[in-house]
Coordinates of C-alpha atoms (C1' of nucleotides) in Angstrom, one line a residue:
Chain X
X1461 CA 73.0 98.8 121.5
X1462 CA 70.7 102.0 121.7
X1463 CA 71.7 105.4 122.3
X1464 CA 70.3 106.5 125.5
X1465 CA 71.4 109.7 127.4
X1466 CA 74.2 111.8 125.4
X1467 CA 77.0 110.8 126.0
X1468 CA 76.6 107.3 127.7
X1469 CA 78.5 104.5 126.4
X1470 CA 78.0 100.4 126.1
X1471 CA 79.2 99.3 129.8
X1472 CA 83.0 97.7 128.9
X1473 CA 83.5 100.3 126.0
X1474 CA 87.0 101.3 125.5
X1475 CA 89.0 103.7 123.3
X1476 CA 92.9 104.1 122.2
X1477 CA 91.4 107.8 121.4
X1478 CA 89.8 108.4 124.9
X1479 CA 92.7 106.7 126.8
X1480 CA 94.8 109.4 129.0
X1481 CA 91.9 111.5 129.5
X1482 CA 90.4 112.2 132.8
X1483 CA 86.8 110.9 133.4
X1484 CA 85.6 114.8 133.5
X1485 CA 87.5 115.3 130.6
X1486 CA 86.2 112.5 128.6
X1487 CA 82.7 113.7 129.7
X1488 CA 83.7 117.1 128.4
X1489 CA 84.7 115.6 125.1
X1490 CA 81.8 113.7 124.5
X1491 CA 79.4 116.1 125.4
X1492 CA 80.6 118.4 122.6
X1493 CA 80.0 115.3 119.9
X1494 CA 76.9 114.7 118.1
X1495 CA 75.1 111.3 118.1
X1496 CA 74.2 109.4 114.5
X1497 CA 72.6 106.2 113.7
X1498 CA 74.6 104.0 111.1
X1499 CA 73.2 101.3 108.7
X1500 CA 74.7 98.6 106.8
X1501 CA 76.1 99.9 103.3
X1502 CA 76.2 103.5 104.4
X1503 CA 79.1 105.1 103.6
X1504 CA 80.5 107.2 106.0
X1505 CA 83.2 108.9 104.5
X1506 CA 84.3 109.0 101.5
X1507 CA 88.5 108.9 100.2
X1508 CA 89.4 112.3 98.6
X1509 CA 86.6 114.1 100.4
X1510 CA 87.2 117.2 102.3
X1511 CA 87.6 115.9 105.7
X1512 CA 84.9 117.9 107.9
X1513 CA 83.6 115.3 110.5
X1514 CA 86.0 113.5 113.2
X1515 CA 84.1 110.2 114.5
X1516 CA 84.2 107.3 116.9
X1517 CA 82.4 104.0 116.5
X1518 CA 80.6 103.3 119.4
X1519 CA 78.6 100.2 118.5
X1520 CA 78.5 98.6 115.1
X1521 CA 80.6 97.3 112.9
X1522 CA 82.5 99.5 109.7
X1523 CA 84.9 98.6 106.9
X1524 CA 87.8 100.5 105.9
X1525 CA 89.4 100.3 102.4
X1526 CA 90.6 102.0 99.5
X1527 CA 88.8 102.3 95.8
X1528 CA 91.3 101.7 93.1
X1529 CA 91.5 103.3 89.8
X1530 CA 89.2 101.0 88.3
X1531 CA 86.9 100.9 91.2
X1532 CA 87.4 97.9 92.9
X1533 CA 87.7 97.8 96.5
X1534 CA 91.0 97.4 98.2
X1535 CA 90.1 96.3 101.8
X1536 CA 92.2 97.6 104.9
X1537 CA 90.4 96.9 108.3
X1538 CA 87.5 96.1 110.0
X1539 CA 86.3 98.9 112.4
X1540 CA 84.8 98.2 115.7
X1541 CA 83.7 99.7 118.8
X1542 CA 86.2 102.3 119.8
X1543 CA 88.0 102.9 116.5
X1544 CA 88.5 106.5 115.8
X1545 CA 88.0 107.5 111.9
X1546 CA 88.3 111.0 109.8
X1547 CA 91.8 111.5 111.5
X1548 CA 92.6 113.7 108.4
X1549 CA 90.4 116.0 109.8
X1550 CA 92.6 117.3 112.4
X1551 CA 96.1 115.6 111.2
X1552 CA 96.1 116.9 107.8
X1553 CA 96.2 120.1 105.9
X1554 CA 94.5 120.1 103.1
X1555 CA 92.1 117.5 105.3
X1556 CA 91.0 115.2 103.0
X1557 CA 90.0 111.8 103.7
X1558 CA 92.5 109.2 103.0
X1559 CA 90.4 105.9 102.9
X1560 CA 86.7 105.3 102.7
X1561 CA 84.6 103.8 105.4
X1562 CA 81.0 101.9 105.1
X1563 CA 79.2 100.1 107.8
X1564 CA 78.5 96.8 107.5
X1565 CA 76.4 96.1 110.8
X1566 CA 74.1 98.6 112.2
X1567 CA 75.1 101.1 115.3
X1568 CA 75.6 104.6 116.0
X1569 CA 79.1 107.1 116.2
X1570 CA 79.9 110.3 117.6
X1571 CA 80.3 112.7 115.3
X1572 CA 82.5 116.3 115.8
X1573 CA 82.8 118.8 113.2
X1574 CA 85.9 120.2 112.0
X1575 CA 85.5 123.3 114.3
X1576 CA 85.0 121.0 117.5
X1577 CA 87.6 118.5 116.7
X1578 CA 90.2 121.3 116.5
X1579 CA 89.0 123.0 119.6
X1580 CA 89.3 119.6 121.1
X1581 CA 92.8 119.0 120.5
X1582 CA 94.0 122.4 121.5
X1583 CA 91.7 122.2 124.9
X1584 CA 93.1 118.8 125.5
X1585 CA 96.6 118.2 124.8
X1586 CA 96.6 114.8 126.1
X1587 CA 94.5 113.8 122.8
X1588 CA 97.2 114.7 120.9
X1589 CA 99.2 111.7 122.3
X1590 CA 96.5 109.5 122.0
X1591 CA 95.9 110.3 118.5
X1592 CA 100.1 109.3 118.2
X1593 CA 98.9 106.0 119.5
X1594 CA 96.0 105.8 117.3
X1595 CA 97.7 106.3 114.2
X1596 CA 100.4 104.4 115.3
X1597 CA 98.0 101.4 115.7
X1598 CA 96.6 102.1 112.4
X1599 CA 100.1 102.3 110.6
X1600 CA 101.1 99.3 112.2
X1601 CA 97.9 97.4 110.9
X1602 CA 98.1 98.8 107.3
X1603 CA 101.9 97.0 107.6
X1604 CA 100.6 93.6 108.7
X1605 CA 98.0 93.8 105.3
X1606 CA 100.5 94.8 103.5
X1607 CA 102.6 91.5 104.9
X1608 CA 100.0 89.8 104.0
X1609 CA 99.8 91.2 100.8
X1610 CA 102.7 89.0 99.8
X1611 CA 101.6 85.6 100.4
X1612 CA 99.3 83.3 98.5
X1613 CA 95.4 83.2 98.1
X1614 CA 95.0 80.3 100.5
X1615 CA 96.7 82.6 103.4
X1616 CA 95.5 85.8 102.8
X1617 CA 91.7 84.0 103.1
X1618 CA 92.9 82.4 106.2
X1619 CA 94.2 85.3 107.5
X1620 CA 91.2 87.2 106.8
X1621 CA 88.7 84.6 108.5
X1622 CA 91.0 84.7 111.4
X1623 CA 90.8 88.6 111.6
X1624 CA 87.1 88.8 110.8
X1625 CA 86.4 86.3 113.4
X1626 CA 87.9 88.4 115.9
X1627 CA 86.5 91.9 115.2
X1628 CA 83.2 90.3 114.0
X1629 CA 82.7 86.8 114.8
X1630 CA 79.7 86.3 117.3
X1631 CA 79.8 83.0 119.4
X1632 CA 77.3 80.4 118.5
X1633 CA 76.3 76.6 118.8
X1634 CA 78.8 75.2 116.9
X1635 CA 82.0 77.6 116.9
X1636 CA 82.7 81.4 115.8
X1637 CA 79.7 82.4 113.4
X1638 CA 80.9 85.3 110.8
X1639 CA 78.1 86.8 108.7
X1640 CA 79.6 87.5 105.7
X1641 CA 79.5 86.6 101.9
X1642 CA 81.7 85.1 99.7
X1643 CA 82.1 88.2 97.8
X1644 CA 82.9 90.4 101.2
X1645 CA 85.4 87.8 101.9
X1646 CA 86.8 87.8 98.4
X1647 CA 87.7 91.4 98.9
X1648 CA 89.0 91.3 102.1
X1649 CA 91.3 88.7 100.9
X1650 CA 91.6 90.5 97.6
X1651 CA 91.1 87.9 95.5
X1652 CA 88.5 86.8 93.0
X1653 CA 85.4 85.1 94.3
X1654 CA 85.8 81.9 92.6
X1655 CA 89.3 81.4 93.9
X1656 CA 87.6 82.2 97.4
X1657 CA 84.3 79.8 96.9
X1658 CA 87.1 76.8 96.0
X1659 CA 88.9 77.7 99.0
X1660 CA 86.2 77.7 101.1
X1661 CA 84.7 74.4 99.6
X1662 CA 88.2 72.9 100.3
X1663 CA 88.2 73.6 103.6
X1664 CA 84.8 72.5 104.4
X1665 CA 85.3 69.3 103.0
X1666 CA 88.1 69.0 105.3
X1667 CA 86.1 69.7 108.4
X1668 CA 87.3 72.4 109.5
X1669 CA 84.1 75.0 108.9
X1670 CA 80.7 75.3 108.1
X1671 CA 79.0 76.9 105.4
X1672 CA 75.9 78.7 105.1
X1673 CA 74.4 81.5 102.7
X1674 CA 76.1 84.4 103.8
X1675 CA 77.4 83.0 106.9
X1676 CA 80.3 80.9 107.9
X1677 CA 80.8 79.1 111.0
X1678 CA 84.6 78.1 112.4
X1679 CA 84.5 75.4 115.3
X1680 CA 88.3 76.7 115.9
X1681 CA 90.6 79.3 114.6
X1682 CA 94.0 77.5 115.1
X1683 CA 93.5 75.2 111.9
X1684 CA 93.4 78.7 110.0
X1685 CA 96.3 80.5 112.0
X1686 CA 98.7 77.5 111.1
X1687 CA 97.7 77.9 107.1
X1688 CA 98.5 81.5 107.7
X1689 CA 102.0 80.9 109.1
X1690 CA 103.1 78.1 106.9
X1691 CA 102.2 76.4 103.3
Chain F
X1276 CA 127.9 115.8 102.1
X1277 CA 129.7 115.4 105.6
X1278 CA 128.9 116.3 109.5
X1279 CA 131.1 119.3 110.2
X1280 CA 130.1 121.0 113.8
X1281 CA 128.2 119.4 116.3
X1282 CA 123.8 120.2 115.2
X1283 CA 125.0 121.7 111.7
X1284 CA 122.8 120.9 109.2
X1285 CA 123.1 120.6 105.2
X1286 CA 121.5 123.6 103.8
X1287 CA 117.5 123.4 102.7
X1288 CA 117.4 120.5 105.0
X1289 CA 113.6 119.9 105.9
X1290 CA 112.1 117.4 108.1
X1291 CA 108.4 117.5 109.2
X1292 CA 110.0 116.1 112.5
X1293 CA 111.5 119.6 113.7
X1294 CA 108.2 121.3 112.3
X1295 CA 106.8 123.4 114.8
X1296 CA 109.8 124.1 116.9
X1297 CA 111.6 127.3 117.4
X1298 CA 115.2 127.5 116.1
X1299 CA 116.1 127.7 119.9
X1300 CA 114.2 124.3 120.7
X1301 CA 115.7 122.5 117.1
X1302 CA 118.9 123.8 118.4
X1303 CA 118.4 122.4 121.9
X1304 CA 117.0 118.9 120.1
X1305 CA 119.8 118.6 117.8
X1306 CA 122.3 119.0 120.6
X1307 CA 120.8 116.2 122.2
X1308 CA 121.9 113.6 119.5
X1309 CA 124.6 111.9 118.6
X1310 CA 126.0 112.1 114.9
X1311 CA 126.6 108.6 113.1
X1312 CA 128.2 107.8 109.8
X1313 CA 126.0 105.0 107.7
X1314 CA 127.3 102.8 104.9
X1315 CA 125.2 101.1 102.1
X1316 CA 123.9 97.7 103.2
X1317 CA 124.3 98.4 106.7
X1318 CA 121.1 97.7 109.1
X1319 CA 120.0 100.7 111.1
X1320 CA 116.9 98.6 112.9
X1321 CA 115.6 95.3 112.5
X1322 CA 111.9 94.6 112.9
X1323 CA 111.2 92.7 116.6
X1324 CA 114.4 94.0 118.3
X1325 CA 113.8 96.1 121.1
X1326 CA 113.3 100.1 120.4
X1327 CA 115.7 101.8 122.0
X1328 CA 116.8 104.4 119.4
X1329 CA 115.2 107.5 118.1
X1330 CA 117.1 109.0 114.5
X1331 CA 116.9 111.1 111.9
X1332 CA 118.2 111.0 108.2
X1333 CA 120.5 113.4 107.8
X1334 CA 122.1 112.8 104.7
X1335 CA 122.1 109.5 102.7
X1336 CA 119.5 107.4 101.7
X1337 CA 117.7 104.2 103.4
X1338 CA 115.4 101.6 102.4
X1339 CA 112.7 100.5 104.7
X1340 CA 111.0 96.9 104.2
X1341 CA 109.0 94.2 106.0
X1342 CA 111.1 90.6 106.6
X1343 CA 108.1 87.9 105.2
X1344 CA 107.8 84.9 107.0
X1345 CA 110.2 82.7 104.4
X1346 CA 112.8 85.7 104.7
X1347 CA 112.3 87.7 101.9
X1348 CA 112.1 91.4 101.5
X1349 CA 108.4 93.2 101.5
X1350 CA 109.7 96.9 100.3
X1351 CA 107.9 99.8 102.0
X1352 CA 109.4 102.8 101.0
X1353 CA 112.9 104.7 100.6
X1354 CA 114.1 107.4 103.5
X1355 CA 115.4 110.7 102.6
X1356 CA 116.9 113.2 104.7
X1357 CA 114.7 114.7 107.0
X1358 CA 113.1 111.1 107.5
X1359 CA 112.2 109.8 110.9
X1360 CA 112.9 106.2 112.1
X1361 CA 113.0 104.4 115.6
X1362 CA 109.6 106.7 116.3
X1363 CA 108.0 102.7 118.0
X1364 CA 110.7 103.5 120.6
X1365 CA 108.3 107.0 122.1
X1366 CA 105.0 105.7 120.2
X1367 CA 104.5 102.1 121.5
X1368 CA 104.6 100.0 124.8
X1369 CA 106.7 97.6 124.7
X1370 CA 108.8 99.7 122.0
X1371 CA 109.9 97.0 119.4
X1372 CA 110.6 98.2 115.7
X1373 CA 108.0 97.2 113.6
X1374 CA 110.1 97.8 110.3
X1375 CA 113.6 97.1 109.3
X1376 CA 115.7 99.8 107.7
X1377 CA 118.8 99.6 105.2
X1378 CA 121.1 101.9 104.5
X1379 CA 121.4 102.0 100.4
X1380 CA 123.6 105.1 100.0
X1381 CA 126.1 106.5 102.3
X1382 CA 125.4 109.4 104.7
X1383 CA 124.9 110.1 108.8
X1384 CA 122.0 110.6 111.0
X1385 CA 121.4 111.9 114.3
X1386 CA 120.2 109.5 117.2
X1387 CA 119.1 110.0 120.4
X1388 CA 118.9 107.2 122.7
X1389 CA 115.7 105.7 124.8
X1390 CA 116.1 108.1 127.5
X1391 CA 116.6 111.4 125.8
X1392 CA 114.2 110.6 123.1
X1393 CA 111.6 110.2 125.6
X1394 CA 112.9 113.4 127.9
X1395 CA 113.0 115.4 124.6
X1396 CA 108.8 114.7 123.8
X1397 CA 108.1 115.4 127.4
X1398 CA 110.2 118.6 127.4
X1399 CA 108.7 119.7 123.7
X1400 CA 105.2 119.6 123.5
X1401 CA 105.3 120.4 119.9
X1402 CA 107.2 117.4 118.8
X1403 CA 104.3 115.4 119.9
X1404 CA 102.0 117.2 117.1
X1405 CA 105.1 117.1 114.5
X1406 CA 105.1 113.2 115.2
X1407 CA 101.5 113.4 114.7
X1408 CA 102.3 114.4 111.2
X1409 CA 105.4 112.2 110.8
X1410 CA 103.0 109.3 111.2
X1411 CA 100.2 110.0 109.4
X1412 CA 102.4 110.7 106.6
X1413 CA 104.1 107.4 107.0
X1414 CA 100.4 105.8 107.2
X1415 CA 99.2 107.3 103.9
X1416 CA 102.5 106.4 102.1
X1417 CA 102.1 102.4 103.1
X1418 CA 98.0 102.8 102.1
X1419 CA 99.5 104.1 98.5
X1420 CA 102.0 101.1 98.6
X1421 CA 98.9 98.9 99.3
X1422 CA 97.0 100.4 96.4
X1423 CA 100.2 99.6 94.3
X1424 CA 100.0 95.9 95.5
X1425 CA 96.6 95.2 93.9
X1426 CA 97.8 96.3 90.4
X1427 CA 100.0 93.9 88.2
X1428 CA 103.6 93.3 87.7
X1429 CA 104.3 96.5 84.8
X1430 CA 102.4 98.9 86.8
X1431 CA 104.2 97.9 90.1
X1432 CA 107.8 98.1 88.2
X1433 CA 106.8 101.7 86.7
X1434 CA 105.3 102.8 89.9
X1435 CA 108.6 102.1 91.7
X1436 CA 110.4 103.9 88.8
X1437 CA 108.4 107.0 89.5
X1438 CA 108.8 107.0 93.1
X1439 CA 112.3 106.1 93.0
X1440 CA 113.4 108.4 90.8
X1441 CA 111.8 111.2 92.9
X1442 CA 113.5 110.1 95.8
X1443 CA 116.9 108.6 94.8
X1444 CA 117.0 110.2 91.7
X1445 CA 120.1 112.1 90.5
X1446 CA 119.9 114.4 87.3
X1447 CA 121.8 113.5 84.4
X1448 CA 123.1 114.6 80.8
X1449 CA 120.0 112.5 79.4
X1450 CA 117.6 112.3 82.4
X1451 CA 117.3 111.4 86.0
X1452 CA 119.7 108.6 86.6
X1453 CA 118.8 106.0 89.3
X1454 CA 121.5 103.6 90.7
X1455 CA 119.6 100.5 91.2
X1456 CA 120.2 96.9 90.4
X1457 CA 117.4 95.2 88.6
X1458 CA 117.6 92.9 92.2
X1459 CA 116.5 96.2 94.0
X1460 CA 113.9 97.2 91.5
X1461 CA 112.6 93.6 91.7
X1462 CA 112.3 93.4 95.6
X1463 CA 110.9 96.9 95.8
X1464 CA 108.4 96.3 92.9
X1465 CA 107.8 93.0 94.7
X1466 CA 108.0 90.5 91.5
X1467 CA 111.0 88.4 90.6
X1468 CA 114.1 89.4 89.0
X1469 CA 113.0 88.1 85.8
X1470 CA 109.7 89.9 85.4
X1471 CA 111.4 92.8 85.9
X1472 CA 114.3 92.1 83.6
X1473 CA 111.7 91.4 80.7
X1474 CA 109.8 94.4 81.5
X1475 CA 112.4 96.8 81.7
X1476 CA 113.9 95.1 78.2
X1477 CA 110.6 96.1 76.9
X1478 CA 110.8 99.4 77.8
X1479 CA 114.0 99.8 76.8
X1480 CA 113.0 98.8 73.3
X1481 CA 110.2 101.1 73.4
X1482 CA 112.7 103.7 74.0
X1483 CA 111.4 105.1 77.3
X1484 CA 114.5 104.0 79.5
X1485 CA 118.4 103.4 79.2
X1486 CA 119.8 100.7 81.2
X1487 CA 123.5 100.4 82.1
X1488 CA 124.6 97.8 84.8
X1489 CA 123.6 98.7 88.2
X1490 CA 121.7 102.0 86.4
X1491 CA 118.9 103.3 84.8
X1492 CA 118.3 106.7 82.9
X1493 CA 114.5 107.9 82.7
X1494 CA 114.6 110.8 80.1
X1495 CA 111.1 111.7 81.4
X1496 CA 108.7 110.4 84.0
X1497 CA 105.5 110.8 82.3
X1498 CA 105.6 107.4 80.3
X1499 CA 106.0 105.8 83.6
X1500 CA 103.3 107.8 85.3
X1501 CA 100.5 107.1 82.5
X1502 CA 101.2 103.2 82.8
X1503 CA 101.2 103.4 86.7
X1504 CA 97.4 104.8 86.4
X1505 CA 95.8 102.6 83.3
X1506 CA 96.6 99.5 81.1
Chain Z
dC724 C1' 143.0 87.1 82.2
dG725 C1' 139.9 85.1 85.3
dC726 C1' 136.4 85.5 88.2
dA727 C1' 132.5 87.6 90.6
dT728 C1' 128.5 89.9 89.8
dT729 C1' 124.8 91.4 87.0
dG730 C1' 121.5 90.9 83.6
dT731 C1' 119.0 87.8 79.6
dT732 C1' 116.3 84.7 77.4
dG733 C1' 113.7 80.6 76.7
dA734 C1' 110.7 76.7 78.1
dC735 C1' 108.0 75.2 81.4
dA736 C1' 105.0 75.0 85.6
dA737 C1' 102.0 77.1 89.3
dA738 C1' 98.9 80.1 90.4
dG739 C1' 94.8 82.4 89.7
dT740 C1' 91.3 84.9 86.8
dT741 C1' 87.5 85.0 83.6
dC742 C1' 83.4 83.5 81.6
dA743 C1' 79.5 80.7 81.0
dA744 C1' 76.7 77.4 82.8
dT745 C1' 74.2 75.8 86.7
dT746 C1' 72.5 75.1 91.5
dT747 C1' 71.5 76.2 95.8
dG748 C1' 69.0 78.5 99.3
dC749 C1' 65.5 81.6 100.8
dG750 C1' 61.9 85.2 100.6
dT751 C1' 57.7 86.8 98.7
dG752 C1' 53.4 87.1 97.0
dG753 C1' 49.4 84.5 95.1
Chain S
dC195 C1' 51.7 76.3 100.6
dC196 C1' 53.7 76.2 97.1
dA197 C1' 56.0 78.2 93.0
dC198 C1' 58.7 82.1 91.3
dG199 C1' 62.5 84.6 91.4
dC200 C1' 66.7 86.6 93.0
dA201 C1' 70.6 87.0 95.1
dA202 C1' 74.5 83.8 96.3
dA203 C1' 77.7 79.8 95.6
dT204 C1' 79.6 75.9 92.8
dT205 C1' 81.9 74.1 88.7
dG206 C1' 84.8 73.4 84.7
dA207 C1' 87.6 74.8 81.3
dA208 C1' 90.3 78.2 78.8
dC209 C1' 93.1 81.6 79.5
dT210 C1' 96.3 85.1 81.1
dT211 C1' 100.0 86.3 84.3
dT212 C1' 103.9 85.4 86.6
dG213 C1' 107.5 82.5 88.8
dT214 C1' 110.7 78.9 88.3
dC215 C1' 114.4 77.0 86.3
dA216 C1' 119.0 76.6 83.3
dA217 C1' 121.9 78.1 80.3
dC218 C1' 124.1 81.9 78.9
dA219 C1' 126.1 86.6 77.9
dA220 C1' 127.9 91.4 79.5
dT221 C1' 130.3 93.9 82.3
dG222 C1' 133.7 95.3 85.4
dC223 C1' 137.4 94.7 88.9
dG224 C1' 141.6 93.3 90.8

DNA sequence: CGCATTGTTGACAAAGTTCAATTTGCGTGG
DNA sequence: CCACGCAAATTGAACTTTGTCAACAATGCG
């Protein structure tokens, strides 16, 4: 997907953030933003930094995580087109990002700086309500992740496969294709590289997935959904 | 603390939910609510149930947690006076509680039913902004809990002691007193009863806390804050 | 006193992590 | 086209942490 005229959105684009605005208002809000390309591994915001940008992911994929004291990543969620970040910019005082966000697929986003972001919420009260929904969605998502925390490694990994397939998966000949390395999966499922490798091998032997270098193919999600729920 | 005249709040009472309203508006909002006494172990809302009540804790303490598939509690946070729950009532559609909340100390709360809750947010737009702050606070809190998840049992327990002391602690002769059983601590720190008992015994031998039946006394929080951060 | 709740301790088992040694897959440049 | 080199992935073995279970001790209440 390529940024074309300013304010142009891909067909089928939907965002909770823009819900509740009239088309006219949406246009106004969008033209106040700047476009920006993103590339894999690029850090889009860093937790603890002064929050100065509110942004909307238009195309591409990102990962939101928290950094632990000893520097490893605590995965929170995948971000997909329509997701809004940098909410701290308008929600919190003092405004500091509470999570780190990194691009995982190329794409682009729309950015508002601190001043225009604050102007927007003053001018369009319905944005305030949309924000409620956005934050509530995130809250529910994080609580779900926390629920996963209580499960064992096998279930966590299965859960990550299902979630990732839903958010990042591309449909291929032999099933849903996931362009993720063992390491990325291990981070998302919050386990060591080795445990992830072992579980995946076992599932490949069981015939419910196929592995390639940097890529995994899932013919069906249902076996994994079953693993998540139960032993 | 005792409910006196309708709308009366304890001295020093503060709530993010009511922030941003004028005193006149606060009075109007409060008189639209019903008072209700709560007792320890009483379930105040149950995750998954139809969300029909928005409520504000005035006195007492509650615990918010999630129930895992196999029925054990996944602790989220302590709730203290000023905290608002049942936000799903006005934030989500369909409205279902996303967490379970249980009273741990006697107290009382103010309740709005579904209809009056929705009327309130329509009539007082500043409530909508206050809600943003409330939900953002919860989000940040849950993300912190998630961060704790990544730590080992010792750190998690130390963290629970610090948080609990801050939220529930009473100041006594020999330090901050916590009226919690080993089991409650184990649940909050997400570990087995036995691991909790062992760690606590070790800390008592080390002289940084004193144990009694159903009660723990912390002369100082700093040793535990140190444990949370590091080895 | 008798009883229920709460807490303690040890022996053992299970789940995951760590580390080291290898292997596999894949792009690059000779 | 092939060999090289690197990143990704695999595997086994030792080790650590934590959970499980059983027995028992301490506390407090009626």
